[in-house]
Tab-separated table of C-alpha atoms in Angstrom:
chain	number	residue	atom	x	y	z
M	1	MET	CA	88.326	55.002	-79.430
M	2	SER	CA	89.327	51.456	-78.975
M	3	SER	CA	86.513	49.038	-78.454
M	4	GLY	CA	86.348	46.786	-75.384
M	5	CYS	CA	85.407	43.143	-75.178
M	6	SER	CA	82.481	42.269	-77.382
M	7	ARG	CA	79.263	41.161	-75.608
M	8	PRO	CA	77.638	37.853	-76.629
M	9	ASP	CA	74.186	37.827	-78.054
M	10	ASN	CA	71.557	37.666	-75.245
M	11	ASP	CA	69.152	35.372	-77.097
M	12	PHE	CA	66.776	33.283	-74.919
M	13	VAL	CA	67.300	29.516	-75.147
M	14	GLU	CA	64.288	27.492	-73.960
M	15	PRO	CA	65.292	24.845	-71.402
M	16	PRO	CA	64.707	21.226	-72.304
M	17	PRO	CA	61.453	19.705	-71.096
M	18	PRO	CA	61.684	18.182	-67.630
M	19	THR	CA	62.125	14.456	-67.337
M	20	VAL	CA	59.329	12.500	-65.619
M	21	THR	CA	58.683	8.838	-65.070
M	22	THR	CA	55.473	7.596	-66.667
M	23	ALA	CA	53.641	4.279	-66.677
M	24	LYS	CA	50.545	2.577	-67.976
M	25	PRO	CA	47.971	1.297	-65.485
M	26	VAL	CA	47.909	-2.336	-64.426
M	27	GLN	CA	44.808	-4.137	-65.652
M	28	GLN	CA	43.589	-7.252	-63.838
M	29	ASP	CA	40.518	-8.957	-62.415
M	30	MET	CA	39.915	-8.247	-58.759
M	31	THR	CA	37.505	-8.922	-55.934
M	32	LEU	CA	35.530	-6.055	-54.410
M	33	PHE	CA	35.048	-5.999	-50.646
M	34	TYR	CA	32.763	-4.218	-48.215
M	35	GLU	CA	34.514	-2.567	-45.285
M	36	ASN	CA	33.139	-1.644	-41.876
M	37	ASN	CA	34.080	-1.524	-38.212
M	38	GLY	CA	33.540	-4.507	-35.976
M	39	GLU	CA	33.740	-5.348	-32.285
M	40	THR	CA	35.419	-8.429	-30.858
M	41	GLU	CA	33.971	-10.832	-28.309
M	42	ALA	CA	35.274	-14.019	-26.723
M	43	THR	CA	33.830	-17.198	-28.211
M	44	ASN	CA	33.571	-18.781	-24.785
M	45	SER	CA	33.581	-17.458	-21.229
M	46	ALA	CA	32.406	-18.828	-17.902
M	47	GLU	CA	32.161	-17.825	-14.265
M	48	VAL	CA	33.822	-19.974	-11.631
M	49	ARG	CA	31.250	-20.485	-8.851
M	50	ALA	CA	31.228	-22.260	-5.496
M	51	ARG	CA	28.780	-25.178	-5.329
M	52	VAL	CA	29.014	-25.703	-1.582
M	53	ARG	CA	29.208	-23.322	1.376
M	54	GLY	CA	32.424	-22.987	3.321
M	55	PHE	CA	35.617	-21.065	3.966
M	56	ILE	CA	38.200	-20.815	1.166
M	57	GLU	CA	41.110	-22.916	2.361
M	58	GLU	CA	43.457	-22.670	-0.647
M	59	LEU	CA	43.864	-20.875	-3.996
M	60	MET	CA	45.670	-22.880	-6.676
M	61	PHE	CA	46.175	-20.365	-9.513
M	62	GLU	CA	47.636	-16.978	-10.347
M	63	PRO	CA	45.570	-14.177	-11.947
M	64	GLY	CA	45.901	-14.216	-15.745
M	65	GLN	CA	47.131	-17.807	-15.768
M	66	VAL	CA	46.081	-20.144	-18.577
M	67	VAL	CA	44.056	-22.993	-17.081
M	68	SER	CA	42.635	-26.136	-18.647
M	69	GLU	CA	39.160	-27.492	-18.166
M	70	GLY	CA	39.081	-29.566	-14.963
M	71	ASP	CA	42.120	-27.937	-13.323
M	72	PRO	CA	41.687	-27.390	-9.539
M	73	LEU	CA	41.370	-23.707	-8.671
M	74	TYR	CA	40.029	-23.446	-5.093
M	75	ARG	CA	39.755	-25.734	-2.087
M	76	ILE	CA	36.864	-25.145	0.316
M	77	GLU	CA	37.266	-26.636	3.805
M	78	PRO	CA	36.100	-30.263	3.375
M	79	GLU	CA	35.767	-31.543	6.970
M	80	GLN	CA	32.005	-31.131	7.389
M	81	TYR	CA	31.354	-32.675	3.990
M	82	ALA	CA	33.674	-35.593	4.729
M	83	ALA	CA	31.747	-36.169	7.977
M	84	ALA	CA	28.442	-36.001	6.100
M	85	LYS	CA	29.749	-38.601	3.662
M	86	MET	CA	30.793	-40.903	6.502
M	87	GLN	CA	27.332	-40.559	8.048
M	88	ALA	CA	25.698	-41.358	4.706
M	89	GLU	CA	27.945	-44.414	4.317
M	90	ALA	CA	26.882	-45.594	7.801
M	91	GLN	CA	23.226	-45.191	6.832
M	92	VAL	CA	23.828	-47.269	3.714
M	93	GLU	CA	25.464	-49.989	5.810
M	94	SER	CA	22.588	-49.890	8.336
M	95	ALA	CA	19.968	-50.173	5.610
M	96	THR	CA	21.895	-53.029	4.007
M	97	ALA	CA	22.029	-54.859	7.355
M	98	SER	CA	18.291	-54.304	7.856
M	99	ILE	CA	17.615	-55.904	4.485
M	100	SER	CA	19.773	-58.891	5.395
M	101	ALA	CA	17.945	-59.287	8.738
M	102	ALA	CA	14.546	-58.975	7.045
M	103	LYS	CA	15.491	-61.590	4.475
M	104	ALA	CA	16.653	-63.984	7.238
M	105	ALA	CA	13.394	-63.422	9.085
M	106	LYS	CA	11.494	-64.144	5.887
M	107	GLU	CA	13.307	-67.477	5.467
M	108	ALA	CA	12.444	-68.434	9.068
M	109	ASN	CA	8.829	-67.396	8.547
M	110	ALA	CA	8.684	-69.414	5.328
M	111	ALA	CA	9.841	-72.496	7.242
M	112	GLU	CA	7.230	-71.858	9.937
M	113	VAL	CA	4.528	-71.474	7.271
M	114	GLU	CA	5.530	-74.835	5.785
M	115	ARG	CA	5.520	-76.529	9.201
M	116	SER	CA	2.131	-75.065	10.133
M	117	GLU	CA	0.715	-76.112	6.757
M	118	ASN	CA	1.822	-79.692	7.450
M	119	GLU	CA	0.290	-79.611	10.950
M	120	LEU	CA	-2.957	-78.239	9.555
M	121	ARG	CA	-3.163	-81.024	6.988
M	122	ARG	CA	-2.461	-83.641	9.668
M	123	PHE	CA	-5.180	-82.427	12.058
M	124	LYS	CA	-7.591	-82.125	9.161
M	125	LYS	CA	-7.116	-85.832	8.345
M	126	LEU	CA	-7.524	-86.731	12.037
M	127	LEU	CA	-10.710	-84.685	12.218
M	128	GLU	CA	-12.096	-86.311	9.072
M	129	SER	CA	-11.378	-89.800	10.531
M	130	ASN	CA	-12.879	-88.844	13.917
M	131	ALA	CA	-9.476	-89.368	15.501
M	132	GLY	CA	-8.930	-85.741	16.354
M	133	SER	CA	-10.870	-82.895	17.877
M	134	GLN	CA	-12.193	-79.711	16.290
M	135	SER	CA	-10.302	-77.605	18.790
M	136	GLU	CA	-6.990	-79.110	17.778
M	137	TYR	CA	-7.764	-78.394	14.115
M	138	ASP	CA	-8.763	-74.824	14.941
M	139	GLN	CA	-5.499	-74.309	16.820
M	140	ALA	CA	-3.499	-75.644	13.834
M	141	LEU	CA	-5.426	-73.340	11.451
M	142	ALA	CA	-4.734	-70.331	13.647
M	143	ALA	CA	-1.046	-71.201	13.836
M	144	ARG	CA	-0.864	-71.508	10.042
M	145	ASP	CA	-2.585	-68.129	9.596
M	146	ALA	CA	-0.209	-66.510	12.059
M	147	ALA	CA	2.818	-67.916	10.220
M	148	VAL	CA	1.489	-66.614	6.886
M	149	ALA	CA	0.946	-63.153	8.427
M	150	GLN	CA	4.478	-63.098	9.788
M	151	SER	CA	5.806	-64.073	6.339
M	152	ARG	CA	3.928	-61.199	4.758
M	153	GLY	CA	5.264	-58.875	7.443
M	154	SER	CA	8.823	-59.912	6.604
M	155	ASP	CA	8.159	-59.052	2.929
M	156	ALA	CA	7.040	-55.581	3.976
M	157	ALA	CA	10.113	-55.231	6.199
M	158	ILE	CA	12.345	-56.092	3.251
M	159	GLU	CA	10.625	-53.490	1.043
M	160	LEU	CA	10.947	-50.874	3.791
M	161	SER	CA	14.623	-51.654	4.286
M	162	GLN	CA	15.207	-51.462	0.514
M	163	ALA	CA	13.524	-48.054	0.416
M	164	GLU	CA	15.704	-46.907	3.306
M	165	LEU	CA	18.736	-48.197	1.409
M	166	SER	CA	17.742	-46.165	-1.686
M	167	VAL	CA	17.383	-43.042	0.428
M	168	ALA	CA	20.725	-43.727	2.109
M	169	LYS	CA	22.449	-44.248	-1.253
M	170	ALA	CA	20.994	-40.984	-2.584
M	171	ALA	CA	22.250	-39.195	0.532
M	172	LEU	CA	25.647	-40.805	0.060
M	173	ALA	CA	25.770	-39.706	-3.604
M	174	GLN	CA	24.898	-36.138	-2.597
M	175	ALA	CA	27.455	-36.195	0.208
M	176	ASP	CA	30.069	-37.487	-2.233
M	177	LEU	CA	29.189	-34.705	-4.696
M	178	ASP	CA	29.396	-32.076	-1.960
M	179	LEU	CA	32.777	-33.398	-0.878
M	180	ASN	CA	34.008	-33.315	-4.494
M	181	TYR	CA	32.657	-29.774	-4.868
M	182	THR	CA	34.982	-28.610	-2.097
M	183	THR	CA	37.611	-28.667	-4.862
M	184	VAL	CA	36.448	-26.016	-7.347
M	185	ARG	CA	37.622	-26.856	-10.871
M	186	ALA	CA	37.849	-24.855	-14.098
M	187	PRO	CA	34.619	-25.225	-16.142
M	188	ILE	CA	36.406	-24.332	-19.411
M	189	SER	CA	39.932	-23.756	-20.685
M	190	GLY	CA	41.232	-20.204	-20.979
M	191	ARG	CA	42.744	-17.338	-18.992
M	192	ILE	CA	41.466	-16.839	-15.467
M	193	SER	CA	40.807	-13.477	-13.830
M	194	ARG	CA	41.764	-12.389	-10.326
M	195	THR	CA	39.912	-14.051	-7.467
M	196	LEU	CA	36.817	-12.314	-6.125
M	197	ILE	CA	36.932	-14.120	-2.745
M	198	ASP	CA	40.299	-14.438	-1.061
M	199	ARG	CA	41.642	-17.252	1.067
M	200	GLY	CA	40.078	-17.420	4.543
M	201	ASN	CA	36.777	-15.844	3.488
M	202	LEU	CA	33.391	-17.531	3.441
M	203	ALA	CA	31.924	-18.546	0.084
M	204	ASP	CA	28.232	-19.303	-0.179
M	205	ASN	CA	26.740	-21.878	-2.496
M	206	GLY	CA	26.619	-20.098	-5.873
M	207	SER	CA	29.148	-17.375	-5.017
M	208	SER	CA	31.112	-16.065	-8.009
M	209	LEU	CA	34.798	-16.725	-7.408
M	210	ALA	CA	36.476	-15.747	-10.712
M	211	SER	CA	35.965	-15.684	-14.497
M	212	ILE	CA	37.615	-17.643	-17.302
M	213	VAL	CA	37.781	-16.367	-20.891
M	214	ASP	CA	38.735	-18.574	-23.828
M	215	ARG	CA	40.492	-16.402	-26.414
M	216	GLU	CA	41.845	-19.088	-28.748
M	217	ARG	CA	39.135	-17.953	-31.150
M	218	ILE	CA	37.452	-14.549	-31.282
M	219	TYR	CA	34.031	-13.503	-32.543
M	220	VAL	CA	33.742	-10.233	-34.466
M	221	TYR	CA	30.313	-8.602	-34.759
M	222	PHE	CA	29.691	-6.140	-37.580
M	223	THR	CA	26.892	-4.940	-39.837
M	224	ILE	CA	26.312	-4.498	-43.563
M	225	ASP	CA	23.885	-2.104	-45.188
M	226	GLU	CA	20.907	-3.254	-47.190
M	227	ARG	CA	22.418	-2.333	-50.556
M	228	THR	CA	25.517	-4.418	-49.876
M	229	LEU	CA	23.363	-7.276	-48.616
M	230	LEU	CA	21.398	-7.330	-51.869
M	231	GLU	CA	24.638	-7.375	-53.854
M	232	LEU	CA	25.950	-10.186	-51.689
M	233	MET	CA	22.758	-12.216	-52.091
M	234	LYS	CA	22.848	-11.679	-55.842
M	235	GLN	CA	26.360	-13.095	-56.002
M	236	ARG	CA	25.403	-16.007	-53.729
M	237	PRO	CA	21.902	-16.934	-54.897
M	238	GLU	CA	19.747	-19.258	-52.816
M	239	ASP	CA	19.478	-22.761	-54.245
M	240	ARG	CA	15.886	-23.895	-53.736
M	241	ARG	CA	16.837	-27.520	-54.191
M	242	SER	CA	19.581	-27.701	-51.577
M	243	GLY	CA	18.450	-24.903	-49.240
M	244	PRO	CA	19.957	-21.493	-48.396
M	245	VAL	CA	23.556	-20.615	-49.140
M	246	ASP	CA	26.182	-21.864	-46.694
M	247	TRP	CA	27.333	-18.555	-45.236
M	248	SER	CA	30.178	-20.269	-43.384
M	249	LYS	CA	32.046	-20.504	-46.715
M	250	VAL	CA	32.208	-16.704	-46.977
M	251	PRO	CA	35.698	-15.465	-45.960
M	252	VAL	CA	36.026	-12.380	-43.780
M	253	TYR	CA	39.187	-10.321	-43.235
M	254	LEU	CA	40.185	-8.389	-40.126
M	255	GLN	CA	42.692	-5.630	-39.469
M	256	ARG	CA	43.333	-4.851	-35.824
M	257	ASP	CA	44.302	-1.200	-36.389
M	258	GLU	CA	45.777	1.041	-39.037
M	259	ALA	CA	49.281	0.474	-37.698
M	260	ASP	CA	48.847	-3.276	-38.158
M	261	SER	CA	49.753	-4.300	-41.715
M	262	GLN	CA	48.299	-7.782	-41.280
M	263	TRP	CA	44.915	-8.803	-42.621
M	264	ARG	CA	43.772	-11.924	-40.830
M	265	ARG	CA	41.439	-14.377	-42.485
M	266	GLY	CA	38.385	-15.827	-40.777
M	267	LYS	CA	34.966	-16.945	-41.881
M	268	LEU	CA	31.400	-15.749	-41.575
M	269	GLU	CA	29.876	-17.717	-38.718
M	270	TYR	CA	26.358	-16.313	-38.170
M	271	VAL	CA	23.832	-14.102	-39.914
M	272	ASP	CA	21.090	-12.486	-37.846
M	273	GLN	CA	17.965	-14.519	-38.620
M	274	THR	CA	15.637	-11.676	-37.615
M	275	GLY	CA	16.668	-9.796	-40.760
M	276	ILE	CA	17.244	-6.086	-41.354
M	277	ASN	CA	17.119	-3.756	-38.361
M	278	GLN	CA	14.433	-1.254	-39.319
M	279	GLN	CA	15.971	1.526	-37.235
M	280	THR	CA	19.462	1.288	-38.706
M	281	GLY	CA	18.776	-0.387	-42.060
M	282	THR	CA	21.599	-2.861	-41.456
M	283	LEU	CA	21.991	-6.604	-40.979
M	284	SER	CA	24.086	-7.955	-38.109
M	285	LEU	CA	26.755	-10.543	-38.917
M	286	ARG	CA	29.255	-12.502	-36.862
M	287	ALA	CA	32.631	-13.814	-38.034
M	288	VAL	CA	35.063	-16.051	-36.177
M	289	PHE	CA	38.865	-15.768	-36.240
M	290	ASP	CA	41.664	-17.869	-34.803
M	291	ASN	CA	43.687	-15.981	-32.195
M	292	PRO	CA	46.868	-18.051	-31.712
M	293	ASN	CA	48.973	-15.082	-30.558
M	294	ASP	CA	46.306	-13.875	-28.116
M	295	ASP	CA	46.615	-10.335	-29.469
M	296	LEU	CA	42.889	-9.911	-30.111
M	297	LEU	CA	41.088	-9.081	-26.878
M	298	PRO	CA	37.319	-8.998	-26.270
M	299	GLY	CA	35.892	-5.509	-26.683
M	300	MET	CA	38.388	-4.282	-29.301
M	301	PHE	CA	37.234	-2.287	-32.333
M	302	VAL	CA	38.649	-3.644	-35.594
M	303	THR	CA	38.256	-3.158	-39.342
M	304	VAL	CA	36.409	-5.895	-41.222
M	305	ARG	CA	36.280	-6.642	-44.949
M	306	LEU	CA	33.747	-8.917	-46.589
M	307	PRO	CA	33.919	-10.074	-50.253
M	308	VAL	CA	30.896	-8.783	-52.126
M	309	ASN	CA	31.526	-8.645	-55.868
M	310	GLN	CA	34.141	-8.969	-58.597
M	311	VAL	CA	35.321	-6.528	-61.221
M	312	LYS	CA	36.610	-7.646	-64.612
M	313	ASP	CA	39.790	-6.008	-65.936
M	314	GLY	CA	40.100	-3.485	-63.137
M	315	VAL	CA	42.431	-0.536	-63.783
M	316	LEU	CA	44.999	0.024	-61.011
M	317	VAL	CA	47.444	2.889	-60.535
M	318	PRO	CA	49.903	3.614	-57.706
M	319	GLN	CA	48.378	5.724	-54.986
M	320	ARG	CA	51.292	8.186	-55.108
M	321	ALA	CA	50.296	9.176	-58.671
M	322	ILE	CA	46.905	10.525	-57.527
M	323	MET	CA	46.638	14.279	-56.975
M	324	GLY	CA	43.790	16.183	-55.377
M	325	SER	CA	42.269	19.650	-55.452
M	326	GLN	CA	38.985	21.337	-54.594
M	327	GLN	CA	37.622	20.097	-57.912
M	328	GLY	CA	38.404	16.482	-57.081
M	329	GLN	CA	41.103	13.918	-57.739
M	330	PHE	CA	43.137	13.692	-60.921
M	331	LEU	CA	46.101	12.155	-62.701
M	332	MET	CA	48.760	13.861	-64.786
M	333	VAL	CA	48.279	12.111	-68.134
M	334	VAL	CA	50.945	12.418	-70.846
M	335	GLY	CA	49.559	12.490	-74.372
M	336	SER	CA	51.117	11.368	-77.645
M	337	ASP	CA	52.630	14.870	-78.069
M	338	ASN	CA	54.350	14.499	-74.681
M	339	ARG	CA	52.245	17.249	-73.203
M	340	VAL	CA	50.678	16.926	-69.756
M	341	GLU	CA	46.929	16.873	-69.207
M	342	GLN	CA	45.324	17.174	-65.783
M	343	ARG	CA	42.777	14.329	-66.026
M	344	PRO	CA	39.932	14.060	-63.462
M	345	VAL	CA	39.354	10.460	-62.421
M	346	ARG	CA	36.883	8.520	-60.301
M	347	LEU	CA	38.470	6.195	-57.815
M	348	GLY	CA	37.511	3.010	-56.057
M	349	GLN	CA	39.380	1.448	-53.186
M	350	LYS	CA	42.889	2.260	-52.038
M	351	LEU	CA	44.698	-0.915	-51.144
M	352	ASP	CA	48.319	-1.739	-50.452
M	353	GLY	CA	49.542	1.460	-52.140
M	354	TRP	CA	47.306	1.000	-55.204
M	355	VAL	CA	44.058	2.649	-56.268
M	356	LEU	CA	41.276	1.260	-58.431
M	357	VAL	CA	40.369	3.789	-61.165
M	358	THR	CA	36.720	3.337	-62.117
M	359	ASP	CA	36.493	6.135	-64.688
M	360	GLY	CA	38.713	8.641	-66.495
M	361	LEU	CA	41.745	6.576	-67.552
M	362	ASP	CA	42.223	4.213	-70.466
M	363	LYS	CA	44.354	1.103	-70.029
M	364	ASP	CA	46.804	2.242	-72.743
M	365	GLU	CA	47.295	5.817	-71.528
M	366	GLN	CA	50.440	6.976	-69.761
M	367	PHE	CA	50.389	8.960	-66.532
M	368	VAL	CA	53.118	10.530	-64.438
M	369	VAL	CA	54.314	8.332	-61.595
M	370	ASP	CA	57.413	10.180	-60.414
M	371	GLY	CA	58.350	13.813	-60.983
M	372	ILE	CA	54.768	15.068	-60.678
M	373	GLN	CA	56.038	18.368	-59.264
M	374	ARG	CA	57.776	19.001	-62.625
M	375	ALA	CA	54.695	18.196	-64.697
M	376	ARG	CA	52.566	21.284	-65.402
M	377	PRO	CA	49.244	21.004	-67.257
M	378	GLY	CA	49.760	21.896	-70.929
M	379	ALA	CA	53.585	21.787	-70.706
M	380	ALA	CA	55.812	19.328	-72.532
M	381	VAL	CA	57.790	16.711	-70.636
M	382	ASP	CA	60.394	14.114	-71.449
M	383	PRO	CA	58.598	10.883	-70.436
M	384	LYS	CA	60.556	7.825	-69.356
M	385	LEU	CA	58.195	4.869	-69.513
M	386	THR	CA	58.424	2.247	-66.775
M	387	GLU	CA	56.407	-0.946	-66.316
M	388	LEU	CA	54.254	-1.429	-63.228
M	389	SER	CA	53.409	-4.750	-61.628
M	390	THR	CA	51.327	-5.923	-58.654
M	391	ASP	CA	53.386	-9.100	-58.254
M	392	ASP	CA	54.765	-7.791	-54.976
M	393	SER	CA	51.199	-7.319	-53.688
M	394	PRO	CA	49.606	-10.770	-53.445
M	395	ILE	CA	46.631	-9.204	-51.717
M	396	LEU	CA	45.753	-7.641	-55.095
M	397	LYS	CA	46.100	-10.929	-56.975
M	398	ALA	CA	43.208	-12.641	-55.209
M	399	ALA	CA	40.498	-14.464	-57.121
M	400	ILE	CA	37.494	-15.518	-55.042
M	401	GLU	CA	34.527	-17.174	-56.722
M	402	LEU	CA	31.387	-15.626	-55.239
M	403	LYS	CA	28.740	-17.778	-56.874
M	404	ALA	CA	26.905	-20.475	-54.938
M	405	GLY	CA	28.619	-19.555	-51.709
M	406	SER	CA	31.923	-21.220	-52.571
M	407	GLU	CA	35.386	-19.959	-53.462
M	408	SER	CA	37.490	-21.055	-56.364
M	409	ARG	CA	41.232	-21.561	-56.217
M	410	PRO	CA	43.394	-18.959	-57.944
M	411	SER	CA	45.219	-19.974	-61.064
M	412	GLU	CA	48.063	-22.442	-60.710
M	413	SER	CA	50.590	-19.806	-61.697
M	414	LYS	CA	49.860	-17.890	-58.511
M	415	PRO	CA	50.009	-19.072	-54.909
M	416	GLU	CA	46.771	-20.545	-53.668
M	417	SER	CA	46.818	-18.110	-50.794
M	418	GLU	CA	46.642	-14.868	-52.738
M	419	THR	CA	43.299	-13.615	-51.564
M	420	ALA	CA	42.712	-9.986	-50.652
M	421	PRO	CA	39.940	-7.503	-49.951
M	422	VAL	CA	39.062	-4.428	-51.976
M	423	GLN	CA	36.220	-1.950	-51.765
M	424	SER	CA	32.589	-2.814	-52.213
M	425	PRO	CA	30.760	-0.985	-54.988
M	426	GLY	CA	28.205	-0.053	-52.388
M	427	ASN	CA	30.733	2.049	-50.478
M	428	GLY	CA	31.353	5.250	-52.361
M	429	ASP	CA	33.757	6.733	-49.822
M	430	ALA	CA	37.014	5.454	-51.270
M	431	GLU	CA	39.070	7.515	-48.848
M	432	LYS	CA	37.759	5.496	-45.888
M	433	ASN	CA	39.014	2.195	-47.218
M	434	THR	CA	42.696	1.970	-46.552
M	435	GLY	CA	44.235	-1.465	-46.657
M	436	GLY	CA	47.259	-3.376	-45.484
M	437	GLN	CA	49.087	-6.319	-46.920
M	438	ALA	CA	48.903	-9.674	-45.236
M	439	ASP	CA	52.097	-10.715	-43.564
M	440	SER	CA	52.066	-14.148	-45.188
M	441	PRO	CA	50.167	-15.852	-47.999
M	442	GLN	CA	48.421	-18.051	-45.464
M	443	GLU	CA	46.828	-14.985	-43.950
M	444	VAL	CA	44.677	-14.498	-47.037
M	445	GLU	CA	44.154	-17.938	-48.533
M	446	SER	CA	40.857	-18.819	-50.151
M	447	ALA	CA	38.357	-20.713	-48.019
M	448	SER	CA	38.015	-24.331	-48.967
């Protein structure tokens, strides 16, 4: 029997190990930040109120309009107040005329006093020389006394007229104020609300007409726990010689929402002087932020980061390299024999696509960055080493000096503005702290 085609040997050939991309962690100094939620509030707001009673004659603004301090907003009918001012002016003129008349009468009385004094002296000499009678002297004395009394009366009339003039001037000043108050002006600069009393309606003295909110700067209220406070105080010790630390030099960072990649820089503006709230165990703080784009509104909830501590030679890995299971989080570490080890790690903050590894990874070890799905624990791989860098993440290159309440400038080789928040050691929930990169270096510059 002829033989057919021969069959090849069916020996198993092991496939080559899968190729994966590996890297060593980035090691650098970094600043640790505390993160919490905060609530915004306008730095300045005021009610527009009527200061005189009358019907609204004119509205001179649109709801939502930006107004400047002193801008006219309402006009209340002014006729009765103009009439009151004219009456007060007439009273001032009348009192002024009364003073002039009293002064003229005083001059006439002074002349009469002088004449009667001369007559009295003449009759006294006649009486002493027996050339005059006692009755004539008595008449001259009485005339002198009457002239002196009239002079004193003119002095009193002048004082009375001057008092009436003061009262008239005060009434005129009040009437002038009331007339000016018929034009209601903006007490502060900002955006004005809708009117609460429409044209043609009666406004009483003190009626609320509208509200103005200044949103050029925004307050953010937030709290820190006692543990973080102690860490913060340790890094910014009180100087007994120069007084407490200047908290206004502490930078604070704000993220409006998770979809917003910008971290805005402000400064700590107030620390609650009553201390720790015994019910919550937290301290209330207030930061202030510029709001040039008017995209922060009062009452918004935001994320706040506060610099608390620094870590020396922090170990950073890309967030995409971190795996998780019921046992915890881990990295796929490639050993010297090119075999994969599932390495449990402890993590700090996640920021801008990077994670701070606090335990479980040495700075010289390689871990799988890409191709993790092909890396099985205990299996061999073909590692292709790549070099990682945080140069594209200036928020990770920050260097803030925490001592003595001041901040140092980063090294000259890096932009002065590279300041960024990372997680506080007091916050163990690393998964809560997700970060975003500032849109420009100025967003995160160190406080001066």
